[in-house]
Short mmCIF file of C-alpha atoms in Angstrom, two decimals:
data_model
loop_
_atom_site.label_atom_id
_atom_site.label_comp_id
_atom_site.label_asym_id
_atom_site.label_seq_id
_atom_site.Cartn_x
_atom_site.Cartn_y
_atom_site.Cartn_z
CA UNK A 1061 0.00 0.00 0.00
CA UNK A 1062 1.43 3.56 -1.01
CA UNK A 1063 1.44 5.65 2.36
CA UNK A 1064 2.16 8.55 0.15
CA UNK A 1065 -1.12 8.61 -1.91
CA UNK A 1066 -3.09 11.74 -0.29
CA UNK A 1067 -5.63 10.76 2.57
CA UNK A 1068 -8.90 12.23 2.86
CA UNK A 1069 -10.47 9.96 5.50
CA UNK A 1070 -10.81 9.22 8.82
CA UNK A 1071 -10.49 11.53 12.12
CA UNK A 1072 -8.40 10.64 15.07
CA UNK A 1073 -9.24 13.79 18.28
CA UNK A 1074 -5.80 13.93 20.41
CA UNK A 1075 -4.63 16.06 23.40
CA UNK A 1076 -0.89 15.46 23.66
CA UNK A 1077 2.16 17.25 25.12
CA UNK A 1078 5.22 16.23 26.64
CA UNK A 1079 4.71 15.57 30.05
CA UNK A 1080 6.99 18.49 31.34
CA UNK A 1081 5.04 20.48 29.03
CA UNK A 1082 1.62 19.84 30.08
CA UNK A 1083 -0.18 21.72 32.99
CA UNK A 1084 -0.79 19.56 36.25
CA UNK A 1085 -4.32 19.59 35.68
CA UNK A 1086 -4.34 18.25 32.19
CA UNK A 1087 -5.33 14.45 31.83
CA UNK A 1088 -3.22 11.97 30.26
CA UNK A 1089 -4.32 9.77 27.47
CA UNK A 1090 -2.89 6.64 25.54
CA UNK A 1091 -4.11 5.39 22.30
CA UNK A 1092 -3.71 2.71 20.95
CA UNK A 1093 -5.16 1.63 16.81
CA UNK A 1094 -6.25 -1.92 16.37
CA UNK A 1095 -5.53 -2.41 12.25
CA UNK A 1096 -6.43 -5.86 12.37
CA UNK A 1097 -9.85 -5.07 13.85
CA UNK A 1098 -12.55 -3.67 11.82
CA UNK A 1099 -15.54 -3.05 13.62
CA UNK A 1100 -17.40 -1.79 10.49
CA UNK A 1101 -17.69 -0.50 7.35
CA UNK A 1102 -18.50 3.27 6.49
CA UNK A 1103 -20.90 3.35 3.71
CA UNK A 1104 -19.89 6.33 1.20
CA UNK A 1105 -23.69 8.00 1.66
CA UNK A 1106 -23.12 8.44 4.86
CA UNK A 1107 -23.51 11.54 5.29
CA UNK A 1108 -26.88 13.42 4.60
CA UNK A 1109 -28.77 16.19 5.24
CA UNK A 1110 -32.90 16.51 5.79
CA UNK A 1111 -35.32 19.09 4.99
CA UNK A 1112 -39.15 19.61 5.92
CA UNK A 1113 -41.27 18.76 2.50
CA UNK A 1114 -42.43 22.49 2.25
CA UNK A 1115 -38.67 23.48 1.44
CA UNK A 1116 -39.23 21.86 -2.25
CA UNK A 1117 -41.79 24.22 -2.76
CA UNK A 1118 -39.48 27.49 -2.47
CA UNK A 1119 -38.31 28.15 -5.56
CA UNK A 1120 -34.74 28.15 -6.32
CA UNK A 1121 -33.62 27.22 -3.00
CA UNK A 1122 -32.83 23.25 -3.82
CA UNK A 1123 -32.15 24.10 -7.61
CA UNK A 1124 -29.12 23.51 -9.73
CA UNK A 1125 -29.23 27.47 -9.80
CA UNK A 1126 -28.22 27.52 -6.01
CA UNK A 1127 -24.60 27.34 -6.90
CA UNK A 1128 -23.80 27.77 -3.54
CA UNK A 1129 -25.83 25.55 -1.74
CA UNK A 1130 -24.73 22.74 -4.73
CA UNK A 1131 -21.10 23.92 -3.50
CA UNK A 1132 -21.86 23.20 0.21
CA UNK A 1133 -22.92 19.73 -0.50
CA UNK A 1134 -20.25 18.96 -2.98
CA UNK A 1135 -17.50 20.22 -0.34
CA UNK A 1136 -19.43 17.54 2.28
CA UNK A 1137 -19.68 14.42 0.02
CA UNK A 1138 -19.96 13.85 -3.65
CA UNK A 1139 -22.67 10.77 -3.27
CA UNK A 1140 -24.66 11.72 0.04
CA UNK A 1141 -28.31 11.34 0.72
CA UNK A 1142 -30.81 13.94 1.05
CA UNK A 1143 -34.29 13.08 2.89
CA UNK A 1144 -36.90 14.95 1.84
CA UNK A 1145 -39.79 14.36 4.47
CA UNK A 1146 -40.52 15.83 8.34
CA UNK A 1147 -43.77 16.52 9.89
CA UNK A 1148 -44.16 18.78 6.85
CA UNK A 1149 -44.52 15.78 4.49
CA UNK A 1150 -48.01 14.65 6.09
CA UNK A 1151 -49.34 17.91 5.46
CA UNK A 1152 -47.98 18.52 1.91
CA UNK A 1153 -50.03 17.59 -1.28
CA UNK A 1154 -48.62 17.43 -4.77
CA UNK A 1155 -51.00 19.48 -7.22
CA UNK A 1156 -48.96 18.76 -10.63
CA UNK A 1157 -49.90 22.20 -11.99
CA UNK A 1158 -50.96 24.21 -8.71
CA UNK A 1159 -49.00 26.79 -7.16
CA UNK A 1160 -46.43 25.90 -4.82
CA UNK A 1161 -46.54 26.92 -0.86
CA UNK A 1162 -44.26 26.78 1.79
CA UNK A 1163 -46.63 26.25 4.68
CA UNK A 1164 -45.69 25.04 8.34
CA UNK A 1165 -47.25 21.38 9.53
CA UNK A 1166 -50.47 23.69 10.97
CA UNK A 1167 -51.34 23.93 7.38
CA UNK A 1168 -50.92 21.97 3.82
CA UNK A 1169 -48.03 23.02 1.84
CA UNK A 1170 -48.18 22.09 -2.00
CA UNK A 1171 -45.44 20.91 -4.39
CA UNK A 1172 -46.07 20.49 -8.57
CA UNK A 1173 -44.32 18.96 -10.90
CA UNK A 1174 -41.77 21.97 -11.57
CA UNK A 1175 -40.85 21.81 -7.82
CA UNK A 1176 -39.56 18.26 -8.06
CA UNK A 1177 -37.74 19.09 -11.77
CA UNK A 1178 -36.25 21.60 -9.90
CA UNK A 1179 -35.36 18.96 -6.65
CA UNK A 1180 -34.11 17.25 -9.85
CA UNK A 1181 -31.61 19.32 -11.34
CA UNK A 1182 -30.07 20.05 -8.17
CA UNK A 1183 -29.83 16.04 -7.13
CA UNK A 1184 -27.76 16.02 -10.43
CA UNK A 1185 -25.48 18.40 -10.14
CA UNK A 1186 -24.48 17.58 -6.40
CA UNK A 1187 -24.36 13.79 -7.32
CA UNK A 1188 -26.43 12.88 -3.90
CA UNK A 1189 -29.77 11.41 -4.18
CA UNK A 1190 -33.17 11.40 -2.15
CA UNK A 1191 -35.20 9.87 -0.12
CA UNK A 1192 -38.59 10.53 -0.82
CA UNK A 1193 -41.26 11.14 2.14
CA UNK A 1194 -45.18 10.48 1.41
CA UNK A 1195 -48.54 11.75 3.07
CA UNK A 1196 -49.40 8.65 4.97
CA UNK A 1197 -51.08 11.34 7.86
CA UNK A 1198 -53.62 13.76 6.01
CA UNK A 1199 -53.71 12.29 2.80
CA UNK A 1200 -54.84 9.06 0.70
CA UNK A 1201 -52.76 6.13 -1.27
CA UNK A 1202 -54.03 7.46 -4.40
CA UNK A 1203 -52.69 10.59 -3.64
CA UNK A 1204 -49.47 8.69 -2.91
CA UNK A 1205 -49.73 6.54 -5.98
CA UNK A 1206 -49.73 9.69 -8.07
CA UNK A 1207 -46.95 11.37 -6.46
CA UNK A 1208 -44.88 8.79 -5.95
CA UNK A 1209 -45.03 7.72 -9.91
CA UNK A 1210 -44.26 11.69 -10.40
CA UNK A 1211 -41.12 12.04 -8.14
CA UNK A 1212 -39.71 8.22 -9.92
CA UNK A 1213 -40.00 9.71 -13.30
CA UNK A 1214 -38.58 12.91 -12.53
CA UNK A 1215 -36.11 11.80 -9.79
CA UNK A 1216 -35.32 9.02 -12.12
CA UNK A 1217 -31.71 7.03 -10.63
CA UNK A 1218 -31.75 10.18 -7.81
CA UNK A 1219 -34.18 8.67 -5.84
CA UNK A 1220 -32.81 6.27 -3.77
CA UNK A 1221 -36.29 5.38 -1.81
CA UNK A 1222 -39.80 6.38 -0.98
CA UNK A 1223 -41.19 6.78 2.84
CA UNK A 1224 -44.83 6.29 3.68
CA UNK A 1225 -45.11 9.03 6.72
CA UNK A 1226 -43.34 10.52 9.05
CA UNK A 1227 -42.61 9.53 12.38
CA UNK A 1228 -45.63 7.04 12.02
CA UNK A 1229 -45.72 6.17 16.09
CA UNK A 1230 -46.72 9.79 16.79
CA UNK A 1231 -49.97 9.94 13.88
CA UNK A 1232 -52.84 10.36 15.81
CA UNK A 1233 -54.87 8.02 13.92
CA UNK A 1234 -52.92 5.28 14.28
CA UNK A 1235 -52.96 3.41 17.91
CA UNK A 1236 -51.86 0.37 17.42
CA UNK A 1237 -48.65 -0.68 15.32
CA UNK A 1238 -51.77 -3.42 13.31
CA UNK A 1239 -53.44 -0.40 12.53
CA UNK A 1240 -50.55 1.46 11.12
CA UNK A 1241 -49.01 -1.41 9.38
CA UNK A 1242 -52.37 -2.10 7.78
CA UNK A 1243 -52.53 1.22 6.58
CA UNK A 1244 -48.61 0.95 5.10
CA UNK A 1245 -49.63 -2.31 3.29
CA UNK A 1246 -52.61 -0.55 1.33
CA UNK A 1247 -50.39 2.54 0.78
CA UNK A 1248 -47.64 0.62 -0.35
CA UNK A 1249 -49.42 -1.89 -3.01
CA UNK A 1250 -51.04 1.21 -4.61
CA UNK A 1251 -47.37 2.75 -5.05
CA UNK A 1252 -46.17 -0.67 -6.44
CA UNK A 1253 -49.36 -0.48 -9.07
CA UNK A 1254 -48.17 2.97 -10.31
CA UNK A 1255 -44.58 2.44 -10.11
CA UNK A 1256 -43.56 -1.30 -9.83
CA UNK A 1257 -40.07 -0.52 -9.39
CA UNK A 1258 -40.69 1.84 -6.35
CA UNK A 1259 -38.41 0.81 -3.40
CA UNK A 1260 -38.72 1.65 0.25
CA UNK A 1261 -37.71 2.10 3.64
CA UNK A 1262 -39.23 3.16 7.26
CA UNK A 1263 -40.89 2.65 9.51
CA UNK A 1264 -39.72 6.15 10.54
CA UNK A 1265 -40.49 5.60 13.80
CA UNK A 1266 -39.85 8.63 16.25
CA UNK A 1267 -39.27 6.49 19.51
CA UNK A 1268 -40.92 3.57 19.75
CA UNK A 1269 -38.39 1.09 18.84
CA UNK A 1270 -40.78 -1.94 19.06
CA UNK A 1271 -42.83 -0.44 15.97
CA UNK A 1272 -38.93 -0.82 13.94
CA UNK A 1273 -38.26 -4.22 14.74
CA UNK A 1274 -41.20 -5.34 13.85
CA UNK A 1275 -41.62 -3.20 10.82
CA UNK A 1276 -38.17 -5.16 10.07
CA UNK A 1277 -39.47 -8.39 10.80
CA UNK A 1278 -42.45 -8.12 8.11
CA UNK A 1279 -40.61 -6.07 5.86
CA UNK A 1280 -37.18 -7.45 5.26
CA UNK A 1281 -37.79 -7.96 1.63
CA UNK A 1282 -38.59 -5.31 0.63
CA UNK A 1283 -36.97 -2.89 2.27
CA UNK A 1284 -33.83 -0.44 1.49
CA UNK A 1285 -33.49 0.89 4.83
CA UNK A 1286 -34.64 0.72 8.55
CA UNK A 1287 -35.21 4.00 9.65
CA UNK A 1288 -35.50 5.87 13.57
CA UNK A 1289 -34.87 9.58 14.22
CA UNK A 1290 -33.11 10.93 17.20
CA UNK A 1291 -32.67 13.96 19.27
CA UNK A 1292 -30.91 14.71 22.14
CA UNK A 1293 -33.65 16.57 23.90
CA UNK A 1294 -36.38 19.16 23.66
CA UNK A 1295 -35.44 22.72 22.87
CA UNK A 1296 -37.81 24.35 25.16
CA UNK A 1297 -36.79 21.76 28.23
CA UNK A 1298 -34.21 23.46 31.09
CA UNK A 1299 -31.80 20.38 30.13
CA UNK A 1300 -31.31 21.72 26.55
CA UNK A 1301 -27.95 22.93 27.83
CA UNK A 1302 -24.27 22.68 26.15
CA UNK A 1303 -23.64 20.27 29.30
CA UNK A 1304 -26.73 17.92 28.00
CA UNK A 1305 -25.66 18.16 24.60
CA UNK A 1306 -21.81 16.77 25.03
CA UNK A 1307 -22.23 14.38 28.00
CA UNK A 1308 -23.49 10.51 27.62
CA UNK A 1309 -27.06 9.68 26.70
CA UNK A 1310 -27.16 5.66 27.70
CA UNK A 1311 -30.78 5.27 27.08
CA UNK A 1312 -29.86 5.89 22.92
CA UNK A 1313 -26.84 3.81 23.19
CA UNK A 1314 -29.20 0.83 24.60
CA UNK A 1315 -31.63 2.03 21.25
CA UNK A 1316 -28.85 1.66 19.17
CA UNK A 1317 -27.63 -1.81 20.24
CA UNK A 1318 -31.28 -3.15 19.55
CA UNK A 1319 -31.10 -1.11 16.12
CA UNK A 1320 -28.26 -3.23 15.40
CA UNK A 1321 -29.59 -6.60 16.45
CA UNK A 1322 -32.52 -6.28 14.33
CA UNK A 1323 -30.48 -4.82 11.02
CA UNK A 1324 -28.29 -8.06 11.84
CA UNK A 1325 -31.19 -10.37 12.34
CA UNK A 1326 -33.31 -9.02 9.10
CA UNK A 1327 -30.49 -8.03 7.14
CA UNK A 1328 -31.37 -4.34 6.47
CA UNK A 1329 -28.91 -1.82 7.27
CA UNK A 1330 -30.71 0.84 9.69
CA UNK A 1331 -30.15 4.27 9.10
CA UNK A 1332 -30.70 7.58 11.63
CA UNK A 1333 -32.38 9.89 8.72
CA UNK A 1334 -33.93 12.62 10.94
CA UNK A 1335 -31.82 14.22 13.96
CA UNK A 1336 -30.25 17.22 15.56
CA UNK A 1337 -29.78 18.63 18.82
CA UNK A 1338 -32.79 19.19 20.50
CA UNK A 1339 -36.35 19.13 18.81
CA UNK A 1340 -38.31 21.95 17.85
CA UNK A 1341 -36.18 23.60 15.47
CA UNK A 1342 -32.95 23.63 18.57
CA UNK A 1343 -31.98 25.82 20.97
CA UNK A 1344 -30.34 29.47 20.15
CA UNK A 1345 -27.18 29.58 22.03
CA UNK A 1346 -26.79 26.03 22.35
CA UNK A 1347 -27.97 24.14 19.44
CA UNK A 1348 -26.05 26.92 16.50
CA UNK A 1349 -22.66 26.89 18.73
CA UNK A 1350 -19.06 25.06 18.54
CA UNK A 1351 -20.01 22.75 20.98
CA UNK A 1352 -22.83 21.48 18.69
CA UNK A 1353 -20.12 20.91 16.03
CA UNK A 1354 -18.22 18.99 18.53
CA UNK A 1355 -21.70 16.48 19.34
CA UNK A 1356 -21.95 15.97 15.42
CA UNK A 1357 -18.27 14.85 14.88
CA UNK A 1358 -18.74 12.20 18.24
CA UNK A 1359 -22.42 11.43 17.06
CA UNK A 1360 -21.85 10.14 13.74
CA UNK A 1361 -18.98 7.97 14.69
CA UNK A 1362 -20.89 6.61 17.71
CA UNK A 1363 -23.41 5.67 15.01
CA UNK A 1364 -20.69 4.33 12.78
CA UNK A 1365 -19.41 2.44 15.65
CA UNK A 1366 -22.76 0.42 15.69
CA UNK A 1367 -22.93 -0.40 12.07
CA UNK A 1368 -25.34 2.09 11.18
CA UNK A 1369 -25.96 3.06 7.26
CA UNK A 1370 -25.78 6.96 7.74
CA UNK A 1371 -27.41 9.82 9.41
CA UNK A 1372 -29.56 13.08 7.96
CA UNK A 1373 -28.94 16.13 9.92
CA UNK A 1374 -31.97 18.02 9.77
CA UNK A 1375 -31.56 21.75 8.39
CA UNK A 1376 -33.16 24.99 7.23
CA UNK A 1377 -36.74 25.15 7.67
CA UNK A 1378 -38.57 23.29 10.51
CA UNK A 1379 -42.45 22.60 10.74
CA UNK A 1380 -42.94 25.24 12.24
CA UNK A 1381 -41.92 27.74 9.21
CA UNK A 1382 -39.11 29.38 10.57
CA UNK A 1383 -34.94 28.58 10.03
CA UNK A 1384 -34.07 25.94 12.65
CA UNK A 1385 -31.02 27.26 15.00
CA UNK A 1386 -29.45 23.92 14.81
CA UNK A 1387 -29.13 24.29 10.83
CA UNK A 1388 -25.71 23.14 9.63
CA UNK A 1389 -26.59 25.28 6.71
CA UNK A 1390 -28.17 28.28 7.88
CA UNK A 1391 -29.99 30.77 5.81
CA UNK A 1392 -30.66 34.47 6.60
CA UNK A 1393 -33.16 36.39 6.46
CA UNK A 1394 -31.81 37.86 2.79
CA UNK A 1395 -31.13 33.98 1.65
CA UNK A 1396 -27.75 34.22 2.19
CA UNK A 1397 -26.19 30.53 3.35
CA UNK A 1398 -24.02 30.52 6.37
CA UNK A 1399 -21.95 27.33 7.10
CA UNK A 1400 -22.67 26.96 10.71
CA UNK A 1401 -20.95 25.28 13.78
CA UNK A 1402 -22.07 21.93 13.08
CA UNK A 1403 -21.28 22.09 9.67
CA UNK A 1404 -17.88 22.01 10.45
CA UNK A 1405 -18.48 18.70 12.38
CA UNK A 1406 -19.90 17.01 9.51
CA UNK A 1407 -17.14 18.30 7.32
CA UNK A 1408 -14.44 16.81 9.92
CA UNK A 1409 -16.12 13.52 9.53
CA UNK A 1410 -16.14 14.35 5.46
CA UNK A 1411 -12.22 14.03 5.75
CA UNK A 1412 -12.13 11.14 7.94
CA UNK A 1413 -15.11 9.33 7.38
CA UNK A 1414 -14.33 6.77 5.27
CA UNK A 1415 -13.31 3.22 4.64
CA UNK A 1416 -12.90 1.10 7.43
CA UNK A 1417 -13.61 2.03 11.40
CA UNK A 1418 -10.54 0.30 13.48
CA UNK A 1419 -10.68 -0.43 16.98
CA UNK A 1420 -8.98 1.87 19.34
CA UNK A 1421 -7.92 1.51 23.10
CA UNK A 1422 -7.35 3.59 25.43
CA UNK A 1423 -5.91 4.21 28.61
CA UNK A 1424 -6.08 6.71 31.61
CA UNK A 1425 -8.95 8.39 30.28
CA UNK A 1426 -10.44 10.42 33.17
CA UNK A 1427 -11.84 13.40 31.38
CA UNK A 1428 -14.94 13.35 28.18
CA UNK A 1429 -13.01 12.15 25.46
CA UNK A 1430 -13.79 10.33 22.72
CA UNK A 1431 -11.18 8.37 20.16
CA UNK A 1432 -11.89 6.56 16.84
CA UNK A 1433 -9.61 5.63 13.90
CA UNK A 1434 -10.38 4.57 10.43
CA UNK A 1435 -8.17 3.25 7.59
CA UNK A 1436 -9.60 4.56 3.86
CA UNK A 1437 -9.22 2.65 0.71
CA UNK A 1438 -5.36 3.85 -0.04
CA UNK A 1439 -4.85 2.46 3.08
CA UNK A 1440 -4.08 5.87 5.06
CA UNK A 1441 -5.21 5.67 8.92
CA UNK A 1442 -6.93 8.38 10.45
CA UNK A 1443 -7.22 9.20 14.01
CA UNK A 1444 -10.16 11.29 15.60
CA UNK A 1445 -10.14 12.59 18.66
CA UNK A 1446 -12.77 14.92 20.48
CA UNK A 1447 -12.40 16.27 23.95
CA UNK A 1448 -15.74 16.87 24.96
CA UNK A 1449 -14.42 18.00 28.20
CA UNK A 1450 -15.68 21.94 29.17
CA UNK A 1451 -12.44 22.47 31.22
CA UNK A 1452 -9.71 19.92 30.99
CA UNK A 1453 -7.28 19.74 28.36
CA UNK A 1454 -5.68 16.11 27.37
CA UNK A 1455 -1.79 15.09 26.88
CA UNK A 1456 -2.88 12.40 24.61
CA UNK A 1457 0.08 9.32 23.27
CA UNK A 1458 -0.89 8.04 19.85
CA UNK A 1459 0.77 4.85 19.02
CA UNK A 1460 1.30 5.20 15.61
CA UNK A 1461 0.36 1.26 13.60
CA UNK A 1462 3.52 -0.35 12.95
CA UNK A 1463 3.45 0.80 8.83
CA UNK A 1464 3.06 4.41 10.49
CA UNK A 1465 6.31 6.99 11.07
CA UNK A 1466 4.73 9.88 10.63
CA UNK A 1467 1.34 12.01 12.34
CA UNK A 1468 -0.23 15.40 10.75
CA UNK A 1469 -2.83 16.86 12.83
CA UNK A 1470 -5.85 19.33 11.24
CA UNK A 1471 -7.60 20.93 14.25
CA UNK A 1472 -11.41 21.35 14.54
CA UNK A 1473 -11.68 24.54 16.76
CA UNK A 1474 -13.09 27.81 18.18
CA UNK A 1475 -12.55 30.39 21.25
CA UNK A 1476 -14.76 28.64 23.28
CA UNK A 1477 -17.73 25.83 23.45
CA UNK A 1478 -19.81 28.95 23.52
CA UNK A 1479 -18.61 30.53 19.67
CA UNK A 1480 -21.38 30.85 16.61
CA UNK A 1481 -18.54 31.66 13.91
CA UNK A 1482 -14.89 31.92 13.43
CA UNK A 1483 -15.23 28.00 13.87
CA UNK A 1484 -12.33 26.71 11.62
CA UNK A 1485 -11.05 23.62 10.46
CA UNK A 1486 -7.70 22.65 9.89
CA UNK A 1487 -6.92 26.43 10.27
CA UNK A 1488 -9.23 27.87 7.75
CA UNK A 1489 -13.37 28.06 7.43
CA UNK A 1490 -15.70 27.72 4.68
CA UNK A 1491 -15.43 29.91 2.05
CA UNK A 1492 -18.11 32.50 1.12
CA UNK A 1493 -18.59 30.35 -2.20
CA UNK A 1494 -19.16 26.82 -0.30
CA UNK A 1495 -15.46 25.67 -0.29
CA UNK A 1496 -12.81 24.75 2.11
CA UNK A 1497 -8.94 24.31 1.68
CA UNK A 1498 -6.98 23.53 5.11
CA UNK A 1499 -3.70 24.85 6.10
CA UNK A 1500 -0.39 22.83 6.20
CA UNK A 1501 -0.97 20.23 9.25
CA UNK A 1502 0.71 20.34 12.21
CA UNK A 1503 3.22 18.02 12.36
CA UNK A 1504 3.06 16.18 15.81
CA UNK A 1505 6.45 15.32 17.77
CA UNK A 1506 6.99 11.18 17.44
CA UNK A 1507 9.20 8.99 19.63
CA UNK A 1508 9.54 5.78 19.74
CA UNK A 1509 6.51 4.98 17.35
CA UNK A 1510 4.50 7.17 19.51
CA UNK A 1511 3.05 10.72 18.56
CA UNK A 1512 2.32 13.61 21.12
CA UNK A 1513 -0.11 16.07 20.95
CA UNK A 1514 -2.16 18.76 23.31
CA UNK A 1515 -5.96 19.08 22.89
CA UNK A 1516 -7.66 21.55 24.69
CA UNK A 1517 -11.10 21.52 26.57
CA UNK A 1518 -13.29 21.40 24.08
CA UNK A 1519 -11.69 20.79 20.59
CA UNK A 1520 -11.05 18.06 18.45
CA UNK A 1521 -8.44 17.23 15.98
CA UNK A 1522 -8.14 15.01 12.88
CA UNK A 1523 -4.22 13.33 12.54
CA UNK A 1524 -3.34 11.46 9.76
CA UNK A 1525 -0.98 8.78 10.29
CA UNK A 1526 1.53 7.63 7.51
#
């Protein structure tokens, strides 16, 4: 394997110093990269992004026209997945030659036939494709039928499946998983009528994991996905705090094992495609800060950790109608696109996010810090560190795999947990045109196979080890 081929993979977050270097309160880390243990597989879609239904009907917003919101994509992923769906999408009718509105879920938004042409165009030129929600709560399976044979002839090999509603467990008409399922079956056969190709995935569930495994169970076949949302908290609950957001949340983790089983035990990869910080559009202060870019990094390789297929960070407008604070892509009141905090999270995991996720160890841990290492398909390993910690900085010891001499860091960072810009990456942001170019790396001290490096309370960095 040619260590010299250029690396644009996996993230390794490290705190190290030389001991006589390092402050007294500073914690001490070793790390240690497993090659010979693969604990998964990153698929190369993912990384997504999600959107209510309503935002298809603003014109030019998801258009091939948008050359900067095609630019922002393009700089995350060249093949991700965009899930067009939310509470919006069971409150959304397609009117092939109405008018389009952008409506919140208190009313009915309406899409035509130029609004997915549009969704079209801009699929192409970012290379990503969609997942398609349906109106399984307000609406009918002819209704579906129609739209759904619509959005595959338009969509064409950019749709990558359909959904029949969103976040089915919460529909008020539905009290029983029998009754829902009943009502899937119908919808689904009059899909397959109109387009007998169509392909799907769900259930979509927003918490009740019992409704997904058994969706899995009865579904298997013909299924592309198994799909669950998650966030953290509320945004309107006193725990929607920074300290909430970057500390442990065991009850997912326990979610996320039993996701697993039943991907393993059907044989459908499961995939997170709704989530963010706290529901209800996030929390300002919290939710559009460095700290949430920080939770984003750590999130999606938690989820990678478990197998999972991908996850769709939910952005710009919420059901409610306005800009959601905890947009990675944010959008002003003139239209103008910001690359926020958590952008820059996803975009760590862009670099390092790939190929295969390696088993690390580590030792004298004693602060919030999380370590993962991947190896990409030139055979470059990547080590990701990310010191959740609000005070303590780590010392941390990389021991660099035996084929390894050398260790370039790129630092994901800000003046404090606290920041809403000047976030930068590798010593430079996003561009004003939707592009980012790092710095030269630091290049980290290494002795005796081992590489140092200091990472401060709450940063992260990305070495690449060659």
């Amino acid at each position: 394997m040619n260590r010299a081929l250029p690396a644009y993979v996996a993230v390794l977050l490290l705190c190290v110093l030389c001991k006589a270097q390092v402050p007294s309160q500073a914690a001490i880390v070793r790390v240690g990269i497993e090659p010979e243990k693969v604990l998964s597989s990153i698929s190369e879609d993912f990384i997504g992004l999600g959107y209510e239904k309503s935002a298809v009907a603003q014109q030019g917003l998801l258009s091939a026209n948008n050359t900067h919101l095609v630019q922002l994509y393009r700089t995350l992923s060249s093949h991700g997945l965009v899930r067009i769906g939310g509470n919006v999408s069971d409150h959304t009718k397609f009117v092939p030659d109405g008018v389009p509105l952008v409506r919140s879920e208190k009313e009915t938004s309406v899409i035509n036939r130029k609004s997915i042409e549009e969704l079209a165009g801009f699929l192409r030129a970012t290379g990503w494709k969609a997942m398609w929600g349906l109106n399984l709560g307000t609406g009918s399976k002819e209704e579906a039928a129609q739209e759904a044979l619509a959005v595959q002839q338009m969509l064409g090999d950019r749709l990558q499946s359909f959904q029949i509603g969103n976040e089915v467990d919460l529909l008020p008409r539905f009290k029983t998983y029998e009754g829902y399922y009943s009502a899937y079956r119908d919808y689904k056969a009059a899909i397959r009528k109109a387009v007998a190709t169509s392909v799907f995935s769900g259930p979509d569930v927003a918490g009740n994991l019992q409704w997904a495994i058994d969706f899995a169970r009865t579904e298997s076949r013909n299924m592309k996905l198994l799909t669950h949302h998650y966030y953290r908290t509320g945004a309107m609950r006193p725990d929607a705090t920074i300290d909430t957001l970057l500390g442990p949340d065991f009850r997912w983790e326990n979610t996320l094992q039993k996701l697993k089983q039943a991907s393993l035990d059907s044989g459908v990869c499961f995939r997170i495609n709704e989530v963010n910080s706290f529901y209800g559009g996030g929390k300002f202060g919290v939710s559009d800060t460095f700290a949430s870019a920080l939770w984003c990094l750590d999130y999606m390789f938690r989820l990678a950790l478990y197998g999972c297929n991908g996850v769709n960070m939910e952005t710009d407008i919420n059901q409610l109608g306005w800009i959601s604070h905890y947009s990675p892509i944010f959008r002003d009141k003139r239209n103008q696109l910001i690359a926020r905090a958590e952008y820059y999270g996803m975009l760590a995991f862009a670099v390092a996010g790939k190929g295969d996720l390696l088993k690390v160890t580590s030792t004298g841990n004693a602060l919030s810090l999380s370590a993962y290492a991947t190896r990409n398909a030139q055979g470059v390993f990547w080590g990701v560190l990310v010191n959740k910690d609000l005070s303590r900085e780590a010392t941390v010891e990389i021991v660099l795999p035996k084929s390894c001499v050398t260790a370039d860091a790129y630092r994901l960072e800000a003046a404090s947990a606290q920041s809403r810009d000047h976030v930068t990456l590798g010593g430079a942001e996003v561009s004003t045109e939707g592009t980012w170019s790092p710095g030269p790396p630091e290049k980290l001290m290494v002795k005796a196979g081992v590489a140092l490096m200091r990472l401060p309370a709450t940063s992260a960095a990305l070495v690449q080890l060659r």
